[in-house]
Coordinates of C-alpha atoms and ligand atoms in Angstrom, one line a residue:
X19 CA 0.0 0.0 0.0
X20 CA 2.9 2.3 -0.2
X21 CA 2.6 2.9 -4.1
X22 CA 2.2 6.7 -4.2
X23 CA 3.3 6.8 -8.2
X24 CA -0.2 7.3 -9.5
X25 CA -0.8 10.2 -6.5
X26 CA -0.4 14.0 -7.7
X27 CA 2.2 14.8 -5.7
X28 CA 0.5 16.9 -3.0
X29 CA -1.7 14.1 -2.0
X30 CA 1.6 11.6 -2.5
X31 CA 3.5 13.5 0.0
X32 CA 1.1 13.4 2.7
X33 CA 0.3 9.7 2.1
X34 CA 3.9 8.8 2.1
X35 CA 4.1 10.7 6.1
X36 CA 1.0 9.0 6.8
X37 CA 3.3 5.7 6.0
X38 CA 5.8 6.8 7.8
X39 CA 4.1 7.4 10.9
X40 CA 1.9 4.4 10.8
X41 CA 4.1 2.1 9.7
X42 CA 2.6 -0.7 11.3
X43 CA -1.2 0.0 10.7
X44 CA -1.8 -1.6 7.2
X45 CA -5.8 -1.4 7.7
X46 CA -5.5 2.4 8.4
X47 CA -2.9 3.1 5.5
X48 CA -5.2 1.1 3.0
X49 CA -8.4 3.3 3.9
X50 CA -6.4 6.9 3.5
X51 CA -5.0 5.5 0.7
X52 CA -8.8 5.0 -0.8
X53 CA -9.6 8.4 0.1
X54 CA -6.9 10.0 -1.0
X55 CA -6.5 8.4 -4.1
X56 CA -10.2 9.7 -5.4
X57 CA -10.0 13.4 -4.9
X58 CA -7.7 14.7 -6.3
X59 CA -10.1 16.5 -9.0
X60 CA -11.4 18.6 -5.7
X61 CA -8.0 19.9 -4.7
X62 CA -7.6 20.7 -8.0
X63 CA -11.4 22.5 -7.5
X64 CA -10.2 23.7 -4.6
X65 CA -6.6 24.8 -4.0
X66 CA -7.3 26.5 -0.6
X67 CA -7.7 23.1 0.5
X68 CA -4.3 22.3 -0.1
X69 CA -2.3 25.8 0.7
X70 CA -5.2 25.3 4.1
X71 CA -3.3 22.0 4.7
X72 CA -6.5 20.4 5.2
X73 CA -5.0 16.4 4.1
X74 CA -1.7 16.8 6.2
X75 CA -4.8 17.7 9.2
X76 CA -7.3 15.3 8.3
X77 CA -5.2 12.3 8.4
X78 CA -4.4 12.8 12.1
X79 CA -6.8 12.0 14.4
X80 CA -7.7 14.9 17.1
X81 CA -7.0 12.3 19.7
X82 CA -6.1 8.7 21.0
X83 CA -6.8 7.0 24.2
X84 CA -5.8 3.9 24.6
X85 CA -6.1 2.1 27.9
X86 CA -6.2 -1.3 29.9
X87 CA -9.0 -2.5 30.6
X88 CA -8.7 -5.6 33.7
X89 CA -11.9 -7.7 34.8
X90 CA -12.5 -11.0 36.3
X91 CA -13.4 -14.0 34.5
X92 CA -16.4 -16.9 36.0
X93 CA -13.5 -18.9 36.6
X94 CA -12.1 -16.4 39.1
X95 CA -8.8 -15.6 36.8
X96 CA -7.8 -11.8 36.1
X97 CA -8.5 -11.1 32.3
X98 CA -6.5 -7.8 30.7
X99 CA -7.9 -7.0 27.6
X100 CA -7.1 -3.2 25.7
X101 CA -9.6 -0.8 25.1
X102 CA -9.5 2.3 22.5
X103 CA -11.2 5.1 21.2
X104 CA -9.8 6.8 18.4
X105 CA -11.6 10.7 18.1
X106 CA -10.7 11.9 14.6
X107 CA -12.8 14.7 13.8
X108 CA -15.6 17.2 15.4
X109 CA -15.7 20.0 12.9
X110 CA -19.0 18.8 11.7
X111 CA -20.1 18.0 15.3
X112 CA -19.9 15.6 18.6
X113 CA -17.4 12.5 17.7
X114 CA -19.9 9.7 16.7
X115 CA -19.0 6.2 15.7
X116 CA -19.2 2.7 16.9
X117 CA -17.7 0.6 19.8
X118 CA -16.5 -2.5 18.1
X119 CA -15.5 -5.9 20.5
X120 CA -13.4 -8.8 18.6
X121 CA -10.0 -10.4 19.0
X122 CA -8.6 -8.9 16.0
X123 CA -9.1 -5.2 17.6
X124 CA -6.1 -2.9 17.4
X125 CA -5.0 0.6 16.9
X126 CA -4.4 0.4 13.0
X127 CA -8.3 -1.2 12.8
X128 CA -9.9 1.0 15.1
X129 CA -7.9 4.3 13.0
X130 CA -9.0 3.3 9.7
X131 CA -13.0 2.7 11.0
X132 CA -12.8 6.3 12.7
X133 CA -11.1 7.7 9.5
X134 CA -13.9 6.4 7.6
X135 CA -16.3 7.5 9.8
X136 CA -15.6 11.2 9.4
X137 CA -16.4 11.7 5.9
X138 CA -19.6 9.1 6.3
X139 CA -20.7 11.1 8.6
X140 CA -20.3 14.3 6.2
X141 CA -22.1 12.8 4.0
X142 CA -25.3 12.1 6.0
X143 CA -25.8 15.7 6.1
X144 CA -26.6 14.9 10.9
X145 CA -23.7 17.6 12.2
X146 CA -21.5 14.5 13.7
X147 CA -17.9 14.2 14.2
X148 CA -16.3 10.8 13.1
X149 CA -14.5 8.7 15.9
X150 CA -14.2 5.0 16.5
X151 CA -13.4 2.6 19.4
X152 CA -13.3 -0.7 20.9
X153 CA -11.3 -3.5 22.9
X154 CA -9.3 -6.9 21.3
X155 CA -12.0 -8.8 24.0
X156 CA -13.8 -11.6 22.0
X157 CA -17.8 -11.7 23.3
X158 CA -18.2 -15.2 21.5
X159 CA -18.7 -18.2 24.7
X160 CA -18.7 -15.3 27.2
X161 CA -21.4 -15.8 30.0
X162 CA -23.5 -12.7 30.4
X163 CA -22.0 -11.8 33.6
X164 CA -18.8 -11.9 32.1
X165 CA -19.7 -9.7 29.4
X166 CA -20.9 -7.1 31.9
X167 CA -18.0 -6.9 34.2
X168 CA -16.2 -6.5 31.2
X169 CA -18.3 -3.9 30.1
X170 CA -18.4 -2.6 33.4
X171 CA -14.7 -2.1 33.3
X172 CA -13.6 -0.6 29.8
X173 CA -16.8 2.0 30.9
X174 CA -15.0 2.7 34.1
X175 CA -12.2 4.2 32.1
X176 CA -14.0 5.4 28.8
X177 CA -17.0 7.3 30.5
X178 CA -14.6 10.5 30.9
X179 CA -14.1 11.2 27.2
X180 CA -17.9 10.9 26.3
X181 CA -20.9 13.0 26.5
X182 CA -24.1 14.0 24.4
X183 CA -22.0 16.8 23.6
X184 CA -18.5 15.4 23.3
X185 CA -18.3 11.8 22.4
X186 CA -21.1 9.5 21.2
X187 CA -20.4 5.9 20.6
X188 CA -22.7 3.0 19.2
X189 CA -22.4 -0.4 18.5
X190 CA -20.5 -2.3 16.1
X191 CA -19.0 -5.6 15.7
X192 CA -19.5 -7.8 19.1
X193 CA -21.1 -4.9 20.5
X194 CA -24.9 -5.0 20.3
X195 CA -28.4 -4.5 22.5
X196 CA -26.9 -6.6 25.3
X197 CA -23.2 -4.7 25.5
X198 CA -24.6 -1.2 25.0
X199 CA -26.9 -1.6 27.8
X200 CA -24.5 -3.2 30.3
X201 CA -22.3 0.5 28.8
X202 CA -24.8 3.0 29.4
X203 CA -25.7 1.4 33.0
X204 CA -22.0 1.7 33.9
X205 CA -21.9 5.2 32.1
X206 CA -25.0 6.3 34.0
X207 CA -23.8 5.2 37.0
X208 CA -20.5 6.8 37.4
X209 CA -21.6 10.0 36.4
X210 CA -25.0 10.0 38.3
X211 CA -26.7 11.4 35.3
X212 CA -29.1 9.7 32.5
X213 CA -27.9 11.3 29.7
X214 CA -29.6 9.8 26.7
X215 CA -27.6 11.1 24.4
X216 CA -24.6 9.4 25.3
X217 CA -24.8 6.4 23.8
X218 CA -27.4 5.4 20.2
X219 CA -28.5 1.8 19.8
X220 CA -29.8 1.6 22.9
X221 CA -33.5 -0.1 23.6
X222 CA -36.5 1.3 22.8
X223 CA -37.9 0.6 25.9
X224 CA -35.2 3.0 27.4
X225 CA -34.4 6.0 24.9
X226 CA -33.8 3.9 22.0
X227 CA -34.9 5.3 18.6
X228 CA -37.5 3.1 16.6
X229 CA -35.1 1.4 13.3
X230 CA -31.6 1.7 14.4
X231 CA -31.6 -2.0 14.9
X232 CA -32.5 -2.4 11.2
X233 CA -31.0 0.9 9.6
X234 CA -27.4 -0.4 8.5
X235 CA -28.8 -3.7 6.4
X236 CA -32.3 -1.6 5.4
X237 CA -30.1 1.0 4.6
X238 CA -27.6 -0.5 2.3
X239 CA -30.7 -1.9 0.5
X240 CA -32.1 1.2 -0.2
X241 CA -28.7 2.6 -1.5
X242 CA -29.2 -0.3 -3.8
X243 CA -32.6 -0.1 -4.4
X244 CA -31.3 4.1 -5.6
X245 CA -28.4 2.7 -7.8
X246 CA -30.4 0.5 -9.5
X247 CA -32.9 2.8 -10.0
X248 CA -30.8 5.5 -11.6
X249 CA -30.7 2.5 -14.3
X250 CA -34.4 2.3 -14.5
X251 CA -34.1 -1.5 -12.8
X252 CA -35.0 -2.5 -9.2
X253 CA -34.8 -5.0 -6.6
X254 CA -37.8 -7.2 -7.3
X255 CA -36.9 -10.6 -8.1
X256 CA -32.9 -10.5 -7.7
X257 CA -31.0 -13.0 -6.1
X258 CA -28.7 -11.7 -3.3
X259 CA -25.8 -12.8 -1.3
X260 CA -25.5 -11.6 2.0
X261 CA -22.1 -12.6 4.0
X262 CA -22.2 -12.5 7.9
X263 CA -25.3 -12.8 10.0
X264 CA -24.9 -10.3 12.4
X265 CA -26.9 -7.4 12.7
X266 CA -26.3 -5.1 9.5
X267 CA -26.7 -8.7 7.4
X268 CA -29.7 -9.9 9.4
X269 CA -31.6 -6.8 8.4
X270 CA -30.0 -6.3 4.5
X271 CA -31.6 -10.2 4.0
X272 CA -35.2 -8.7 6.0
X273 CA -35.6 -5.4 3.9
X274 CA -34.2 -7.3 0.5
X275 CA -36.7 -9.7 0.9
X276 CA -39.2 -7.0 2.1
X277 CA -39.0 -5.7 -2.0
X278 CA -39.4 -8.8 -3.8
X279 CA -35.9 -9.9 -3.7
X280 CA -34.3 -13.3 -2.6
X281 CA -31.2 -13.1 -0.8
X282 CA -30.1 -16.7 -0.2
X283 CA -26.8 -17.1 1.5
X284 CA -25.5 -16.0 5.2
X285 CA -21.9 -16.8 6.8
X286 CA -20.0 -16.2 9.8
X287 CA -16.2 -16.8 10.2
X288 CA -16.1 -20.6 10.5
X289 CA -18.4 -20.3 6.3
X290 CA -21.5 -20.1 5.1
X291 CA -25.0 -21.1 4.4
X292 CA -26.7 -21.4 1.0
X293 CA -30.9 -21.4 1.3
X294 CA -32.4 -21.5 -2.1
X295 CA -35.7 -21.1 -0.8
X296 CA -34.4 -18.0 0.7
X297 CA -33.2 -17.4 4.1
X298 CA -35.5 -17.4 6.8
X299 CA -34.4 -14.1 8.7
X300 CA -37.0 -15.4 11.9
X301 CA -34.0 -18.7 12.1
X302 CA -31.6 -16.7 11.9
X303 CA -32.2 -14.3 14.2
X304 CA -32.7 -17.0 16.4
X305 CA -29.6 -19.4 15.9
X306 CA -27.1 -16.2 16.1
X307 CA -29.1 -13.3 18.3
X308 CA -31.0 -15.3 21.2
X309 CA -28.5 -18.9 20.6
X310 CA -25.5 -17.3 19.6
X311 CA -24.7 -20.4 17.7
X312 CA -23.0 -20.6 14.3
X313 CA -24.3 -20.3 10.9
X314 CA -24.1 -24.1 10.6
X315 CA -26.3 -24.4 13.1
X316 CA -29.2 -22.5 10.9
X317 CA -28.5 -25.0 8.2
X318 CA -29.0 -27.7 10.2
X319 CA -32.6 -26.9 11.0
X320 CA -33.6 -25.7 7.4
X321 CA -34.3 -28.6 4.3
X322 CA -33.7 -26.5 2.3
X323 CA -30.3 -24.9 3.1
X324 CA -27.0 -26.1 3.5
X325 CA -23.7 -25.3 5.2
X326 CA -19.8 -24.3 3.1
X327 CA -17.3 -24.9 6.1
X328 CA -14.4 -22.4 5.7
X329 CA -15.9 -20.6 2.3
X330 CA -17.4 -17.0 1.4
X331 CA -20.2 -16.7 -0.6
X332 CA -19.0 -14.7 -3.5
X333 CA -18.6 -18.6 -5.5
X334 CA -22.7 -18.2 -5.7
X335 CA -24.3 -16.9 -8.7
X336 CA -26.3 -13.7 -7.7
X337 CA -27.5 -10.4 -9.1
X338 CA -26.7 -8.2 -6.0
X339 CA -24.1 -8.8 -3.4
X340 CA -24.0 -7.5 0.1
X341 CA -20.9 -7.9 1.8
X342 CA -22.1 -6.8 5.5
X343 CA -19.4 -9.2 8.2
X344 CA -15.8 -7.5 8.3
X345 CA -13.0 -5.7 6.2
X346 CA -11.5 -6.8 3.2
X347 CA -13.7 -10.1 3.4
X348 CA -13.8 -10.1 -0.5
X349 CA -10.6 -10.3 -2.5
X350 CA -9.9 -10.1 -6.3
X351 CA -10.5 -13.2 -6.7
X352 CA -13.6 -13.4 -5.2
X353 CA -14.7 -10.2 -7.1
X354 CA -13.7 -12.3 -10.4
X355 CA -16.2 -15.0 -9.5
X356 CA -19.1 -12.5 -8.7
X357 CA -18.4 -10.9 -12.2
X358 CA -18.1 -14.3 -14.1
X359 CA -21.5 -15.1 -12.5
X360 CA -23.1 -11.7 -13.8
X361 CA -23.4 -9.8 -10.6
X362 CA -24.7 -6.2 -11.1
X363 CA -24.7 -4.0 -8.0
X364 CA -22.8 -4.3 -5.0
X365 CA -23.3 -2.8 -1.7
X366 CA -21.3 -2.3 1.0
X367 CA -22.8 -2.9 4.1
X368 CA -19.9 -3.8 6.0
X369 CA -17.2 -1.2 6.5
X370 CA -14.3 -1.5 3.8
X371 CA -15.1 -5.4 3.1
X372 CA -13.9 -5.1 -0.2
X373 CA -9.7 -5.1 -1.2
X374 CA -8.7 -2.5 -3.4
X375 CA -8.3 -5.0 -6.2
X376 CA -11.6 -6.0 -5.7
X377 CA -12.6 -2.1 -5.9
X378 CA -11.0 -1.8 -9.3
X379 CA -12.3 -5.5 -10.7
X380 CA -16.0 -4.2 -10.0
X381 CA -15.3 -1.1 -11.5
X382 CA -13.6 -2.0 -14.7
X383 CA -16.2 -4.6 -15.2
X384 CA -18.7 -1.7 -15.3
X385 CA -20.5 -3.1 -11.7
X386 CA -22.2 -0.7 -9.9
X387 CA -20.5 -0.4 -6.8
X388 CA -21.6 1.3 -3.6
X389 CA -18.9 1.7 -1.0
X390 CA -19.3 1.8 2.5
X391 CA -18.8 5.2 3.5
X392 CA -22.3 5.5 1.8
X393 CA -24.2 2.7 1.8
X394 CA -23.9 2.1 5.3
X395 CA -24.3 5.1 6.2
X396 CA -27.6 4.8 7.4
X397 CA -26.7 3.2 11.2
X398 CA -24.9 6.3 11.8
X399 CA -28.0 8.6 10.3
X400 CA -30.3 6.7 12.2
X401 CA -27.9 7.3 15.3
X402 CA -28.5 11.2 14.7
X403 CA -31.9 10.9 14.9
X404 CA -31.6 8.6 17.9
X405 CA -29.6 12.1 19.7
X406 CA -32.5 14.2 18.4
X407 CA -35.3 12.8 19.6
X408 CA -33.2 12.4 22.9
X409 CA -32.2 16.0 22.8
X410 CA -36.5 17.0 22.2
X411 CA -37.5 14.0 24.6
X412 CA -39.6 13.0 21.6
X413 CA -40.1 8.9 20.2
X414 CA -41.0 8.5 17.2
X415 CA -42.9 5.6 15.4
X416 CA -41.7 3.2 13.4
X417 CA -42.8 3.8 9.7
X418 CA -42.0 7.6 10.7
X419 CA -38.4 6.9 11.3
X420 CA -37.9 4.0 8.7
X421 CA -39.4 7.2 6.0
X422 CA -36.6 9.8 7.4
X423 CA -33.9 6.5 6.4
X424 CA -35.3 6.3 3.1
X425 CA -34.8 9.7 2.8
X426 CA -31.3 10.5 4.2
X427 CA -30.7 7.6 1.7
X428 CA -32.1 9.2 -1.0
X429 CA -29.9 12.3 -0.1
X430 CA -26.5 10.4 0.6
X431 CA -26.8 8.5 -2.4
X432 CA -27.9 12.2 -4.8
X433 CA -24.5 13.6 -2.6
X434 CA -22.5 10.8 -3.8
X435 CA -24.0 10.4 -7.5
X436 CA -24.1 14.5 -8.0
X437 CA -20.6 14.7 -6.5
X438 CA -19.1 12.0 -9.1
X439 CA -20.9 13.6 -12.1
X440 CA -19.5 17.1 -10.7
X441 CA -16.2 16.1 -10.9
X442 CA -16.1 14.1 -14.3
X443 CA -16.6 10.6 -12.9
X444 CA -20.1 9.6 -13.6
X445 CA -21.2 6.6 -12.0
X446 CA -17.8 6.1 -9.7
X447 CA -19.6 6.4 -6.2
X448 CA -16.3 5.8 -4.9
X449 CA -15.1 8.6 -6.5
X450 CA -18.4 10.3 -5.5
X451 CA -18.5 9.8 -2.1
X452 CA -15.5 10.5 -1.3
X453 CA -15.4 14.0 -2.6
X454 CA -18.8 14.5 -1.1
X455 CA -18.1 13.8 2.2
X456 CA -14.5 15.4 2.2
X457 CA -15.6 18.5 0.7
X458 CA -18.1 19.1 3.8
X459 CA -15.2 18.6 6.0
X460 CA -12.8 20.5 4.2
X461 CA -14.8 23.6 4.0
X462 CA -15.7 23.6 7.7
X463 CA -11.6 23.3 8.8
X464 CA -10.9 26.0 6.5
X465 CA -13.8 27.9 8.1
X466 CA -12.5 27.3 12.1
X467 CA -9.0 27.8 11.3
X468 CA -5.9 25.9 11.9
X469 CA -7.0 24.1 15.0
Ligands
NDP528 P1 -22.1 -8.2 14.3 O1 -21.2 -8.4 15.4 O2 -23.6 -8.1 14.6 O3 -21.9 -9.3 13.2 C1 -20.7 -9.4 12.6 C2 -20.8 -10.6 11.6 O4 -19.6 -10.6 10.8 C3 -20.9 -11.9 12.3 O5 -21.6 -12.8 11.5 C4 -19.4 -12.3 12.4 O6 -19.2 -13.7 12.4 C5 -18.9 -11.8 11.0 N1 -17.5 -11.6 11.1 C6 -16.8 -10.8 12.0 N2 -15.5 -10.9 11.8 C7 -15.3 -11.8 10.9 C8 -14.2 -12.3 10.3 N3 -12.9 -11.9 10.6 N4 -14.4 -13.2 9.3 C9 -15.6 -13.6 8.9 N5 -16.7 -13.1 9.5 C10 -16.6 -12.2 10.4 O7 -21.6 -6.8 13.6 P2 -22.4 -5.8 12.6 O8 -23.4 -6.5 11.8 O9 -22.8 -4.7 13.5 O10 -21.2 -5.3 11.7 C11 -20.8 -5.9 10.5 C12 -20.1 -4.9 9.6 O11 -20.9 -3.7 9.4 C13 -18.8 -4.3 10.3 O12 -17.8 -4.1 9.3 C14 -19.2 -3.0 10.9 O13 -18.2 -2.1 11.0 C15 -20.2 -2.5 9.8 N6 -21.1 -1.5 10.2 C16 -22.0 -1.7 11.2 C17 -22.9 -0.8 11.6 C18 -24.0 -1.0 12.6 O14 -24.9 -0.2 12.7 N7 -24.0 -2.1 13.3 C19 -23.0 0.5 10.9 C20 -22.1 0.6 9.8 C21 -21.2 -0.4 9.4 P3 -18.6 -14.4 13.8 O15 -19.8 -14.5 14.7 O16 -18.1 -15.7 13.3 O17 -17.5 -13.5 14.3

């Protein structure tokens, strides 16, 4: 990832220091290098940008905590795990991004999901700052009283850099209704104050907002459903693979099939599970939610599915793909098989699951691609709302909130669309997004000065 030769050489420069200084964060090089390498037609737009030394700023995160977080294990043995939370950038407002718990957690991870988050975040148009965070603690065959004495702990350190007007996080990978509760107890606790708008994705029994379970996946769809639609086609009867079965896939395989679509595969990390009849998102909520079994597990219940031990589903033949479980899940070679098999769009709604060479397959090959920074941008969206109706003590209703989605996808997806056309890539929404979202963030640093 250290090619610079095809960077204009103000954007090569600052990529090469942001090598230099993170030499050992491959994850966080290989997402500046995606940014960087798509705008250049904006600093051309916009030289202030670059005498304003907005990319040598932008690439540094505001700040770093890193910290150790101890607990006790059922078994009576101490446990050390390490927490983070990278906060990249509040010009646009409060730092807002996900908490995410898994053994492959570290700085270079955690920097590259908070670097992406910024200019997501831009591009939903909410006023949020971009950050990221997590711990290298793995949730899976944890009992419940583990998990919360965990949680309990990496709060006990964290709850001084958040605050509904500071630091927001959410949930992520590992971290979902059962984490962020045990979170926002601990949170509450220590400070002796409910502050709703501390934490989003919590229940909507308790200052939850109505759809930010199901935003990520419903939201990917509808960036889809948009893409497609700027090509006069839409989702009715296309066959879709999903990979993971976690909370953004769960809800991309509800809302697909929700619009006449099939989507007929799932996975986790030990493979994956092809259902021709479609998967039944009722089973699979079940197996991996309320069981937290494995994917083969679903498989084993369902005639009409089967189980791929230690595969990804990009060897299926499918219209629409969904790649919605971790980064750089789908390689170039798994991009070659999608194309072979004719797929058309593909969505995002994981963050960065794609590899750059599977980026450039999809796009020589003329596939409609939808990156992550937009297409799942709609958790994060959904989030904002969540802090609004917090901030009005308001709740709204379901088909309410699930129409403001559908718009703010609408919106991120016109952004990302217009922004390509505007800068003489039509169609590229990598290109588009990109430029949309950093344009936002550059003009507010070069409005609040060198700070
Ligand atoms: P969950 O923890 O709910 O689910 C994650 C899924 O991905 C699980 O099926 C998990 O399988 C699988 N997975 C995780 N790591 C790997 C791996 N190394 N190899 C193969 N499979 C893996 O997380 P989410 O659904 O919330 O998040 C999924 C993706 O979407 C992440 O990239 C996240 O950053 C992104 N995202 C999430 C948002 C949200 O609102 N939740 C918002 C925007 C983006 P297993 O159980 O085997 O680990």
């Amino acid at each position: 990832m250290t090619d610079t030769s095809e960077l204009p050489a103000a954007i090569g420069d600052v990529y090469e220091t942001v090598v230099a200084r993170n030499a050992h964060e491959p994850e966080f090089q290989q997402a500046v290098h995606e940014v960087l390498g798509s705008i250049a037609p904006v600093l051309e737009a916009h030289p202030e940008f670059v005498d304003g030394g907005i990319l040598e700023r932008v690439v540094e995160p505001e700040r770093q905590i890193v910290f150790r977080v101890p607990w006790v294990d059922d078994a009576g043995r101490l446990q050390v795990n390490r927490g983070f939370r990278v906060q990249f950038s509040s010009v646009l407002g409060p730092y807002k991004g996900g908490l995410r718990f898994h053994p492959s957690v570290n700085l270079s991870i955690i920097k590259f999901l908070g670097f992406e988050q910024i200019f997501k975040n831009a591009l939903t148009g909410q006023g949020i700052g971009g950050a990221k965070g997590g711990s290298d603690f793995d949730p899976h065959g944890r009992s419940d009283a583990e998990v919360m004495r965990f949680c309990q702990s990496f709060m006990g350190e964290l709850y001084r850099h958040l605050g509904e007007h500071t630091d927001v996080p959410a949930g992520d990978i590992g971290v979902g209704a059962r984490e962020i509760g045990y979170l926002f107890g601990q949170y509450r606790k220590i400070t002796n104050r409910h502050e709703s708008g501390m934490f989003t994705g919590k229940g909507v029994q308790w200052g939850g907002a109505e759809v930010r379970t199901e935003a990520t996946g419903y939201g990917a769809v509808f960036f889809a459903q948009e893409m497609l639609g700027v090509h006069g086609d839409m989702f009715d009867g296309k066959r879709v693979a999903v990979s993971g079965s976690g909370n953004v896939a769960i809800y991309a395989i509800d809302k697909a099939h929700q619009l006449g679509a099939k989507a007929i595969t799932a996975s986790d990390s030990t493979g994956y599970v092809i259902d021709d009849a479609g998967i039944d998102v009722d089973l699979l909520r079940q197996v991996k939610e309320v069981e937290r079994a494995r994917v083969d597990e679903y498989a084993r219940r369902r005639p009409s599915a089967r189980f791929v031990e230690g595969r990804r589903p990009w060897e299926v033949a499918v219209d629409v793909a969904i790649p919605s479980a971790t980064q750089n899940e789908l390689d170039e070679a798994d991009a070659a098989a999608l194309i072979a098999n004719g797929v058309r769009v593909v969505v995002e709604g994981a963050n960065m699951p794609s590899t750059p060479g599977a980026v450039d397959a999809f796009r020589a090959a003329g596939v409609l691609f939808g990156p992550g920074k937009a297409a799942n941008a709609g958790g994060v969206a959904t989030s904002a709302l969540e802090m609004s109706q917090n901030a009005a003590r308001q709740r709204w209703n379901f088909e309410d909130s699930e129409r403001k989605l559908r718009s703010i996808m609408r919106d991120v997806h016109h952004s990302a669309f217009a922004a390509a056309e505007r800068y003489g890539h039509p169609g590229d929404y990598v290109v588009g997004a990109n430029s949309a979202g950093f344009e936002r963030v550059a003009h507010a640093m070069l409005a609040q000065g060198v700070i």
